[in-house]
XYZ file of C-alpha atoms in Angstrom:
307
model
C 23.174 -25.195 -111.855
C 24.604 -22.021 -113.469
C 23.672 -18.801 -111.722
C 21.992 -15.955 -113.585
C 24.355 -12.921 -113.620
C 21.754 -10.713 -111.981
C 21.426 -13.197 -109.133
C 25.168 -13.031 -108.584
C 25.010 -9.248 -108.674
C 22.295 -9.179 -106.048
C 24.124 -11.643 -103.822
C 27.217 -9.426 -103.999
C 25.171 -6.350 -103.099
C 23.537 -8.134 -100.182
C 26.959 -9.209 -98.964
C 28.123 -5.601 -98.992
C 25.104 -4.600 -96.891
C 25.796 -7.100 -94.100
C 28.234 -4.829 -92.313
C 27.018 -3.553 -88.962
C 26.412 0.210 -88.977
C 29.546 2.124 -87.957
C 29.643 3.280 -84.352
C 29.510 6.936 -85.336
C 26.108 6.358 -86.928
C 24.589 4.527 -83.970
C 22.038 6.126 -81.744
C 21.766 5.071 -78.105
C 18.937 2.710 -79.068
C 19.313 2.063 -82.775
C 16.933 -0.919 -82.820
C 14.273 0.930 -80.793
C 13.732 -1.869 -78.271
C 14.171 0.209 -75.111
C 17.683 -1.100 -74.355
C 20.858 0.918 -74.778
C 22.878 -0.458 -77.696
C 26.191 -0.296 -75.837
C 24.672 -2.274 -72.962
C 23.328 -4.881 -75.381
C 26.715 -5.273 -77.051
C 28.556 -5.599 -73.743
C 26.151 -8.188 -72.333
C 26.105 -10.224 -75.540
C 29.907 -10.448 -75.481
C 30.100 -11.172 -71.752
C 27.683 -14.121 -71.740
C 28.333 -15.575 -75.211
C 28.210 -19.396 -75.051
C 31.185 -21.640 -75.689
C 30.157 -24.260 -78.268
C 31.881 -27.658 -78.239
C 31.615 -29.446 -81.593
C 31.628 -33.217 -82.087
C 35.048 -34.658 -83.003
C 33.963 -35.724 -86.490
C 31.590 -32.809 -87.144
C 30.981 -32.740 -90.934
C 29.601 -29.169 -91.074
C 31.489 -26.300 -89.492
C 29.901 -22.952 -88.593
C 29.987 -19.915 -90.861
C 28.935 -16.293 -90.997
C 26.081 -14.884 -93.047
C 28.555 -12.968 -95.194
C 30.604 -16.132 -95.816
C 27.483 -18.002 -96.909
C 26.104 -15.207 -99.098
C 29.415 -15.012 -100.919
C 28.924 -18.669 -101.876
C 25.249 -18.624 -102.824
C 22.945 -17.375 -105.555
C 19.702 -15.643 -104.630
C 16.628 -17.064 -106.362
C 13.344 -15.233 -106.639
C 10.033 -16.525 -105.405
C 7.819 -18.214 -107.995
C 4.352 -17.007 -108.874
C 2.804 -13.572 -109.444
C 4.648 -10.260 -108.970
C 5.742 -10.035 -105.350
C 4.810 -7.716 -102.547
C 7.862 -5.700 -101.509
C 8.480 -5.380 -97.768
C 9.591 -1.780 -97.449
C 10.714 -2.294 -93.846
C 13.579 -4.417 -95.101
C 16.802 -2.828 -96.274
C 17.177 -5.844 -98.524
C 13.732 -5.235 -99.964
C 14.546 -1.754 -101.184
C 17.624 -3.065 -102.986
C 16.098 -6.291 -104.236
C 13.174 -4.471 -105.814
C 15.621 -2.592 -108.019
C 17.452 -5.705 -109.168
C 15.202 -8.780 -109.154
C 11.505 -8.660 -108.244
C 10.511 -11.574 -106.036
C 13.468 -11.712 -103.684
C 11.478 -10.249 -100.802
C 8.799 -12.941 -100.735
C 9.096 -15.846 -98.275
C 9.399 -18.186 -101.280
C 12.731 -16.618 -102.257
C 15.762 -18.673 -101.324
C 19.514 -19.093 -101.520
C 21.173 -21.779 -103.629
C 24.525 -22.786 -102.175
C 27.574 -23.479 -104.294
C 29.124 -26.945 -104.290
C 31.266 -27.283 -101.192
C 29.568 -24.495 -99.247
C 27.447 -26.945 -97.248
C 30.531 -28.009 -95.291
C 30.896 -24.576 -93.708
C 34.092 -22.641 -93.152
C 37.320 -24.354 -92.068
C 38.536 -20.993 -90.708
C 37.321 -20.209 -87.150
C 37.617 -16.498 -87.974
C 34.414 -16.977 -90.022
C 32.495 -18.562 -87.137
C 30.176 -15.733 -86.112
C 27.446 -15.740 -83.472
C 24.484 -13.405 -84.036
C 23.153 -11.824 -80.859
C 19.663 -10.574 -80.049
C 19.062 -8.733 -76.752
C 15.535 -7.908 -75.551
C 13.480 -7.433 -72.405
C 12.152 -10.482 -70.563
C 8.455 -10.942 -69.827
C 8.952 -10.809 -66.052
C 11.814 -8.329 -65.891
C 15.486 -8.602 -66.756
C 17.097 -9.113 -70.141
C 17.241 -12.061 -72.515
C 20.326 -12.672 -74.643
C 19.685 -14.851 -77.658
C 22.602 -16.306 -79.635
C 22.030 -17.606 -83.161
C 24.555 -19.919 -84.830
C 24.611 -20.476 -88.594
C 25.668 -23.817 -90.083
C 25.244 -24.110 -93.870
C 23.754 -27.599 -93.634
C 22.001 -29.983 -91.243
C 23.662 -33.343 -91.900
C 22.440 -36.094 -89.637
C 19.610 -38.277 -90.924
C 19.084 -37.908 -94.642
C 15.294 -37.740 -94.376
C 15.571 -34.645 -92.158
C 18.543 -32.830 -93.665
C 18.354 -29.313 -95.061
C 20.412 -26.267 -95.978
C 20.653 -23.247 -93.695
C 20.784 -24.685 -90.178
C 20.145 -21.817 -87.738
C 20.402 -22.876 -84.064
C 20.137 -20.821 -80.892
C 20.728 -20.530 -77.147
C 19.012 -17.954 -74.895
C 20.600 -16.694 -71.659
C 18.340 -15.076 -69.068
C 19.497 -12.236 -66.796
C 17.553 -10.848 -63.861
C 16.785 -7.150 -63.392
C 20.209 -6.648 -61.771
C 22.025 -8.248 -64.709
C 22.802 -11.521 -62.935
C 22.567 -14.730 -64.993
C 19.763 -17.054 -63.945
C 20.155 -19.788 -66.570
C 19.690 -20.571 -70.234
C 17.341 -22.257 -72.664
C 19.073 -24.632 -75.086
C 17.134 -25.081 -78.330
C 17.027 -28.403 -80.094
C 14.915 -29.532 -83.062
C 11.177 -29.049 -82.446
C 11.815 -27.959 -78.846
C 13.077 -24.492 -79.728
C 10.583 -21.980 -78.311
C 12.981 -21.396 -76.592
C 14.019 -24.954 -75.584
C 14.673 -26.811 -72.298
C 15.644 -24.638 -69.336
C 18.850 -25.064 -67.321
C 19.630 -23.108 -64.164
C 22.957 -21.261 -64.201
C 24.354 -23.581 -61.522
C 23.549 -26.612 -63.720
C 25.556 -25.363 -66.692
C 29.254 -25.883 -67.281
C 30.884 -22.494 -67.754
C 34.090 -20.723 -68.642
C 33.757 -17.646 -66.486
C 30.452 -16.095 -67.534
C 30.279 -18.127 -70.750
C 27.948 -21.174 -70.574
C 29.298 -24.240 -72.367
C 27.037 -26.219 -74.690
C 27.638 -29.425 -76.636
C 26.618 -29.317 -80.297
C 25.040 -32.453 -81.791
C 27.018 -33.947 -84.673
C 25.453 -32.693 -87.916
C 22.238 -31.534 -86.219
C 23.923 -28.769 -84.193
C 21.264 -28.975 -81.484
C 22.534 -27.665 -78.127
C 22.931 -29.848 -75.032
C 24.189 -29.171 -71.526
C 25.991 -32.518 -71.146
C 26.235 -35.950 -72.787
C 23.516 -37.191 -70.423
C 21.180 -34.450 -71.649
C 21.126 -35.750 -75.236
C 18.961 -38.551 -76.692
C 20.840 -41.732 -77.639
C 20.766 -40.995 -81.355
C 22.698 -37.728 -80.972
C 26.492 -37.870 -81.173
C 28.399 -35.358 -79.058
C 31.925 -34.608 -77.954
C 32.687 -37.127 -75.191
C 34.365 -34.384 -73.130
C 31.950 -31.739 -71.893
C 34.588 -29.453 -70.349
C 35.747 -27.015 -73.051
C 39.282 -26.859 -71.636
C 39.659 -30.614 -72.162
C 37.596 -30.987 -75.327
C 40.525 -30.328 -77.658
C 42.362 -33.374 -76.323
C 39.297 -35.436 -77.282
C 39.512 -34.176 -80.866
C 36.656 -31.689 -80.507
C 36.803 -28.162 -81.915
C 35.774 -25.477 -79.424
C 34.048 -22.323 -80.657
C 34.402 -19.293 -78.402
C 32.580 -16.530 -80.324
C 33.745 -13.679 -78.082
C 37.402 -14.788 -78.000
C 40.188 -13.574 -80.326
C 40.529 -15.626 -83.498
C 36.799 -16.224 -83.908
C 34.111 -14.264 -85.743
C 32.755 -12.388 -82.745
C 29.200 -11.700 -81.624
C 27.229 -9.435 -83.975
C 24.190 -7.664 -82.533
C 21.458 -8.038 -85.167
C 18.950 -5.633 -83.597
C 15.237 -6.097 -84.228
C 13.349 -7.109 -87.359
C 11.690 -3.710 -87.636
C 14.963 -1.887 -86.951
C 17.694 -4.266 -88.032
C 21.368 -3.620 -87.356
C 22.333 -6.137 -90.066
C 20.476 -6.121 -93.370
C 19.773 -9.833 -93.678
C 17.649 -9.912 -90.495
C 14.544 -8.527 -92.255
C 14.797 -10.875 -95.257
C 12.013 -13.514 -95.011
C 13.414 -16.003 -97.530
C 14.901 -19.459 -97.054
C 18.599 -20.026 -96.374
C 19.037 -22.835 -98.891
C 17.491 -24.969 -101.600
C 18.286 -28.560 -100.504
C 15.858 -30.315 -98.196
C 14.874 -33.794 -97.011
C 16.092 -36.767 -99.065
C 18.397 -34.352 -100.916
C 15.481 -32.898 -102.858
C 15.205 -29.382 -104.214
C 12.871 -27.549 -101.847
C 11.403 -24.124 -101.171
C 10.015 -25.148 -97.797
C 12.510 -27.397 -95.976
C 15.403 -24.947 -95.502
C 14.503 -22.571 -92.663
C 14.169 -18.796 -92.783
C 16.494 -16.541 -90.825
C 16.315 -16.014 -87.047
C 13.695 -13.244 -86.998
C 11.222 -15.459 -88.911
C 11.615 -18.536 -86.716
C 9.251 -19.497 -83.913
C 11.981 -19.200 -81.294
C 12.636 -15.522 -82.061
C 11.844 -13.323 -79.046
C 10.671 -16.314 -76.957
C 9.870 -15.365 -73.325
C 10.054 -11.694 -74.272
C 7.895 -8.958 -72.772
C 4.978 -7.645 -74.867
C 6.414 -5.314 -77.487
C 9.996 -6.235 -76.601
C 10.924 -7.008 -80.218
C 9.538 -4.256 -82.496
């Protein structure tokens, strides 16, 4: 489907806005969540999960900027839209194409983009740090895969998955919630001692095509296909790619901030991250929205933790 030139223009402008604000422009608490930004960044890097992919994984991870560079932005159908002024994207989109700030707006991926990036330097984890309901800090890690490819009736573009690490008030890790499918608010709980780890980095197994997170092969239902080797250090010998977001050669951990005070522009955009849904049909509802508009966002957080 040919892209309208203005859609391509907007996608290019959105791509340019994805850069995290330069350090000189950051306040101590840029996202206004009561946590020092430098502390958030340090904790997100320290406890970033190690993700072990299945040996024949058909869809590799990507970054938001990688995906936006390979997608057209389509407006929402219907009457003139309401513009969400809180969104940096909204202020720009209103000048270019009305309708891009409605939840019915969506991305349409180019042919080939659904497979993700073959370059691990594009594999970026998006971090979200916020206060826990009973004290401590929660570290949420969002992973973007351009497509969910597992069972054709449930496939869709824009597969956002997440893992949430819980720290106590002294900054010690207590465990993590591993999201999977409908159980993602925030997902099953695993004590720190029950998780495989590389130093302070918990290791999770990613389901083939579904990208749901599991603690071990025994943790997954029989229909999920995982790397047969759960130890990251040995996974490569089993033909499994290992994604270490905080390690050199990968895309890093980007602190997204909060929806009302985003540190990356795409966080406040409510649209859908794709156009292909179940049975391969064109859809405005099957592809999910971004992290801040999913039910798992800010799970287990204190009241007002995510402004």
